[in-house]
Amino acid sequence: MDVTTGGQGPTTNRRRLRLVLRQLRLDRGLSLEDVRQEMDWSLSKVTRIENGSVSISVNDLRALLDFYQVRDAGQVRDLLGLARLARRRHWAAEYREYVSASYMDFLGYEDDSWRISQYHPFLIPGLLQTKRYAQLVVTIGPRYRGDEAAADARVQLRLARQARVFAQPQREVRIVLDERALKSVENTQLMLEQVEHILFRLPDHLHVVVLGRDTAANSALVGPFSLHEFEWDVDPDVVYLDALPDDVALVEDEAAVAGYKASFEDLYRQAAKGDDAQRLLEEIRGSLRVQASA
């Protein structure tokens, strides 16, 4: 398949390019040190290009492809085009100073995936959070305590992220909502607003199911994660783990990703769906309304 297929964003295009470059190097039996010596680059530059933490310039790519003896004009043209696409401005670039590089990549992969599957045992997942709930989660975290500007930027980024995902009804979004997360905050009015948001204000293409306490006994052992699946074979699926309330860690290993897929399907199968999920949420809403009026 043509690596430029699909019109993906800069994060996914950068990964496509780094996977091709790594394979070209391995096909020629070259080490990273071989590349460093030939290109007269630092070893860290070679490593960062191959792991996708930096983009490669078009001129550097031309020289590298020549070293790899890539002579096919069409392949060279496609890879140079991919490099240009990978250097485009990220939609969340204005928030870059407030989040980690791994979280920026998380946003990029989320943008380009055809299906998103998320689970968190103790918190409302970010795509479902109201502004007030997001403010609470961000401000109680150690990274943004006392930094009002950073906390506000992080909340605005979360809302912007929601808007982007909600604006694409062709994408499937599946979220397993744990009942424990609906009762994890002491502010009853805030949680009432959050439950009503989930009940009445989410777009139709978000499939929210509810994992009840009676079926969630071992689910916390799975931990919070987000699975991103892609349409094209050139884009392997990835998982992101919640490392902290304000950070994520990437999992690309094929076997590990398959394990998380199986875990999500187990959670999804056990969860209440459709009318059953609606009834459970309505019961929780009713209990919260009683508490709020007491």
Coordinates of C-alpha atoms in Angstrom, one line a residue:
M1 CA 0.0 0.0 0.0
D2 CA 1.1 3.5 -0.8
V3 CA 2.4 5.0 2.5
T4 CA 0.8 8.4 1.6
T5 CA -2.7 6.9 1.4
G6 CA -5.4 8.2 3.7
G7 CA -4.7 12.0 4.3
Q8 CA -3.7 11.5 7.9
G9 CA -2.3 14.1 10.2
P10 CA 1.3 14.9 11.1
T11 CA 1.6 12.4 13.9
T12 CA 0.5 9.4 11.9
N13 CA 2.5 10.5 8.8
R14 CA 5.6 10.9 11.0
R15 CA 5.1 7.3 12.2
R16 CA 4.6 6.0 8.7
L17 CA 7.8 7.6 7.6
R18 CA 9.9 6.4 10.6
L19 CA 8.6 2.8 10.1
V20 CA 9.7 2.9 6.4
L21 CA 13.1 4.3 7.3
R22 CA 13.7 1.8 9.9
Q23 CA 12.8 -1.1 7.6
L24 CA 15.0 0.4 4.8
R25 CA 18.0 0.4 7.2
L26 CA 17.3 -3.1 8.4
D27 CA 16.9 -4.4 4.9
R28 CA 20.4 -3.2 4.1
G29 CA 21.9 -4.7 7.3
L30 CA 22.9 -1.3 8.7
S31 CA 23.1 -0.2 12.3
L32 CA 22.2 3.2 13.8
E33 CA 26.0 3.7 14.2
D34 CA 26.5 3.1 10.5
V35 CA 24.0 5.7 9.7
R36 CA 25.5 8.2 12.1
Q37 CA 28.9 7.8 10.6
E38 CA 27.8 8.1 7.0
M39 CA 25.4 11.0 7.5
D40 CA 27.7 12.8 10.0
W41 CA 24.8 13.2 12.4
S42 CA 24.7 12.6 16.1
L43 CA 23.5 9.2 17.3
S44 CA 20.7 11.0 19.1
K45 CA 19.5 12.6 15.9
V46 CA 19.4 9.2 14.1
T47 CA 17.6 7.6 17.1
R48 CA 15.0 10.4 17.4
I49 CA 14.2 10.3 13.7
E50 CA 13.6 6.5 13.9
N51 CA 11.5 6.7 17.0
G52 CA 9.5 9.6 15.7
S53 CA 10.3 12.1 18.4
V54 CA 11.5 14.6 15.7
S55 CA 10.6 15.1 12.1
I56 CA 13.2 14.8 9.4
S57 CA 13.8 17.6 6.9
V58 CA 13.3 17.0 3.2
N59 CA 17.0 17.7 2.5
D60 CA 18.1 15.2 5.2
L61 CA 15.7 12.6 3.9
R62 CA 17.0 13.0 0.3
A63 CA 20.5 12.3 1.6
L64 CA 19.4 9.4 3.8
L65 CA 17.4 7.7 0.9
D66 CA 20.5 8.0 -1.3
F67 CA 22.6 6.3 1.4
Y68 CA 19.9 3.5 1.6
Q69 CA 20.1 3.2 -2.2
V70 CA 16.5 4.0 -2.8
R71 CA 16.5 4.7 -6.6
D72 CA 12.8 4.3 -7.5
A73 CA 11.6 7.9 -8.4
G74 CA 8.0 7.2 -7.3
Q75 CA 9.1 5.8 -3.9
V76 CA 11.4 8.8 -3.3
R77 CA 8.6 11.2 -4.3
D78 CA 6.1 9.5 -2.0
L79 CA 8.5 9.5 1.0
L80 CA 9.5 13.2 0.4
G81 CA 5.8 14.0 0.3
L82 CA 5.3 12.1 3.5
A83 CA 8.1 14.1 5.2
R84 CA 6.4 17.3 4.2
L85 CA 3.1 16.2 5.6
A86 CA 4.8 15.1 8.8
R87 CA 6.1 18.6 9.4
R88 CA 2.7 20.3 9.2
R89 CA 1.5 22.2 12.2
H90 CA -0.3 20.1 14.8
W91 CA -3.8 21.4 15.6
A92 CA -3.0 21.6 19.3
A93 CA 0.4 23.4 18.8
E94 CA -0.7 26.4 20.8
Y95 CA -1.0 24.2 23.9
R96 CA 2.3 22.4 23.4
E97 CA 4.0 24.2 26.4
Y98 CA 1.3 22.8 28.7
V99 CA 1.4 19.1 27.8
S100 CA 4.0 16.4 27.2
A101 CA 5.2 15.3 23.8
S102 CA 3.6 12.0 24.4
Y103 CA 0.2 13.6 25.0
M104 CA 0.6 15.6 21.7
D105 CA 1.1 12.4 19.9
F106 CA -1.9 10.9 21.7
L107 CA -4.0 13.7 20.3
G108 CA -2.6 13.1 16.8
Y109 CA -3.3 9.4 16.8
E110 CA -6.8 10.0 18.2
D111 CA -7.5 12.4 15.4
D112 CA -6.5 9.8 12.7
S113 CA -8.0 6.7 14.2
W114 CA -11.2 5.2 12.7
R115 CA -12.2 3.8 16.1
I116 CA -11.5 4.9 19.7
S117 CA -12.1 2.6 22.6
Q118 CA -11.5 3.9 26.2
Y119 CA -11.8 2.8 29.8
H120 CA -11.0 4.3 33.1
P121 CA -11.9 2.5 36.4
F122 CA -11.9 5.6 38.6
L123 CA -12.4 8.8 36.5
I124 CA -14.8 10.0 33.9
P125 CA -12.8 9.6 30.6
G126 CA -11.8 12.9 29.1
L127 CA -14.1 12.8 26.1
L128 CA -17.1 12.7 28.4
Q129 CA -16.0 15.3 31.0
T130 CA -17.9 18.5 31.5
K131 CA -15.8 21.7 31.9
R132 CA -16.3 21.8 35.7
Y133 CA -15.3 18.1 36.0
A134 CA -12.2 18.7 33.8
Q135 CA -11.3 21.7 36.0
L136 CA -11.4 19.6 39.1
V137 CA -9.3 16.8 37.6
V138 CA -6.7 19.2 36.3
T139 CA -6.4 21.5 39.3
I140 CA -6.0 18.7 41.9
G141 CA -3.2 17.1 39.9
P142 CA 0.3 17.9 41.2
R143 CA 1.6 19.3 37.9
Y144 CA -0.8 22.3 37.7
R145 CA -1.4 23.1 41.3
G146 CA -1.1 26.8 41.7
D147 CA -0.6 27.4 38.0
E148 CA -3.9 28.9 37.0
A149 CA -2.9 29.7 33.4
A150 CA -1.6 26.2 32.7
A151 CA -4.6 24.5 34.3
D152 CA -7.0 26.7 32.3
A153 CA -5.1 25.9 29.1
R154 CA -5.3 22.2 29.8
V155 CA -9.1 22.4 30.3
Q156 CA -9.5 24.4 27.1
L157 CA -7.4 21.8 25.3
R158 CA -9.7 19.0 26.6
L159 CA -12.8 20.8 25.4
A160 CA -11.2 21.5 22.0
R161 CA -10.3 17.8 21.8
Q162 CA -13.9 16.8 22.5
A163 CA -15.1 19.2 19.8
R164 CA -12.8 17.6 17.2
V165 CA -13.9 14.1 18.0
F166 CA -17.6 14.9 18.2
A167 CA -17.4 16.7 14.8
Q168 CA -16.6 13.4 13.0
P169 CA -19.7 11.2 13.2
Q170 CA -18.0 8.6 10.8
R171 CA -15.6 7.7 13.6
E172 CA -16.7 5.0 16.1
V173 CA -16.1 5.9 19.7
R174 CA -16.7 3.3 22.4
I175 CA -16.4 4.2 26.1
V176 CA -16.8 1.8 29.0
L177 CA -17.9 4.0 31.9
D178 CA -17.3 2.5 35.3
E179 CA -20.0 3.0 37.9
R180 CA -17.3 3.7 40.5
A181 CA -16.2 6.8 38.4
L182 CA -19.7 8.2 38.7
K183 CA -19.3 8.3 42.5
S184 CA -15.7 9.2 42.9
V185 CA -16.2 13.0 43.5
E186 CA -17.7 14.3 46.7
N187 CA -19.2 17.4 45.0
T188 CA -22.7 16.1 44.5
Q189 CA -23.9 19.0 42.2
L190 CA -20.8 18.6 40.0
M191 CA -21.4 14.9 39.6
L192 CA -25.1 15.5 38.9
E193 CA -24.2 17.8 36.1
Q194 CA -21.7 15.2 34.8
V195 CA -24.2 12.4 34.8
E196 CA -26.8 14.6 33.0
H197 CA -24.2 15.6 30.5
I198 CA -23.6 11.9 29.7
L199 CA -27.3 11.2 29.6
F200 CA -28.5 14.1 27.4
R201 CA -25.7 16.0 25.7
L202 CA -23.4 13.5 23.9
P203 CA -23.5 12.9 20.1
D204 CA -25.1 9.7 18.8
H205 CA -21.8 8.2 17.5
L206 CA -20.4 8.0 21.1
H207 CA -21.3 4.5 22.4
V208 CA -21.2 4.7 26.2
V209 CA -21.8 1.6 28.2
V210 CA -21.8 1.3 31.9
L211 CA -19.8 -1.3 33.9
G212 CA -21.7 -1.8 37.2
R213 CA -20.1 -2.5 40.5
D214 CA -21.3 -6.1 40.5
T215 CA -19.4 -6.8 37.3
A216 CA -16.4 -4.6 37.8
A217 CA -14.6 -6.7 40.5
N218 CA -11.3 -7.2 38.5
S219 CA -11.6 -4.4 36.0
A220 CA -9.4 -2.0 38.0
L221 CA -6.5 -4.4 37.4
V222 CA -6.7 -3.6 33.7
G223 CA -6.1 0.1 34.5
P224 CA -7.1 3.1 32.4
F225 CA -6.3 3.0 28.7
S226 CA -7.3 4.3 25.2
L227 CA -7.1 2.1 22.2
H228 CA -6.7 3.7 18.8
E229 CA -7.4 1.6 15.7
F230 CA -6.6 2.8 12.2
E231 CA -8.1 2.2 8.8
W232 CA -4.9 1.5 6.8
D233 CA -2.5 -1.5 7.2
V234 CA 0.4 0.9 7.2
D235 CA -0.8 2.3 10.5
P236 CA -0.5 -0.2 13.3
D237 CA -3.0 0.2 16.1
V238 CA -1.8 1.7 19.4
V239 CA -2.7 1.9 23.0
Y240 CA -2.2 4.8 25.4
L241 CA -2.0 4.3 29.2
D242 CA -2.9 7.0 31.6
A243 CA 0.4 7.5 33.4
L244 CA -0.9 10.4 35.4
P245 CA -4.1 12.5 35.4
D246 CA -2.3 14.7 32.9
D247 CA 0.0 12.4 31.0
V248 CA 0.0 9.2 28.9
A249 CA 2.4 6.4 27.8
L250 CA 2.4 4.8 24.4
V251 CA 2.2 1.1 23.8
E252 CA 3.0 -0.1 20.3
D253 CA 4.0 -3.7 20.9
E254 CA 1.7 -5.8 18.7
A255 CA 1.1 -8.5 21.3
A256 CA 0.5 -6.0 24.1
V257 CA -2.0 -4.0 21.9
A258 CA -3.8 -7.3 21.1
G259 CA -4.0 -8.0 24.8
Y260 CA -5.6 -4.6 25.5
K261 CA -8.1 -5.2 22.6
A262 CA -9.2 -8.4 24.2
S263 CA -9.5 -6.7 27.6
F264 CA -11.6 -4.0 26.2
E265 CA -13.9 -6.5 24.5
D266 CA -14.3 -8.3 27.8
L267 CA -15.2 -5.1 29.6
Y268 CA -17.5 -4.0 26.8
R269 CA -19.3 -7.4 26.9
Q270 CA -19.8 -7.2 30.7
A271 CA -21.1 -3.7 30.7
A272 CA -24.8 -2.6 30.6
K273 CA -25.8 -1.3 27.1
G274 CA -28.7 0.6 25.6
D275 CA -31.8 0.8 27.8
D276 CA -30.0 -1.1 30.6
A277 CA -27.2 1.5 30.7
Q278 CA -29.8 4.3 30.5
R279 CA -31.7 2.9 33.5
L280 CA -28.5 2.6 35.5
L281 CA -27.5 6.2 34.7
E282 CA -31.0 7.4 35.6
E283 CA -30.8 5.6 38.9
I284 CA -27.5 7.3 39.7
R285 CA -28.9 10.6 38.6
G286 CA -31.9 10.2 40.9
S287 CA -29.7 9.4 43.8
L288 CA -27.5 12.4 43.1
R289 CA -30.6 14.7 42.9
V290 CA -31.8 13.5 46.3
Q291 CA -28.4 14.2 47.8
A292 CA -28.1 17.6 46.1
S293 CA -31.5 18.7 47.5
A294 CA -30.8 17.4 51.0

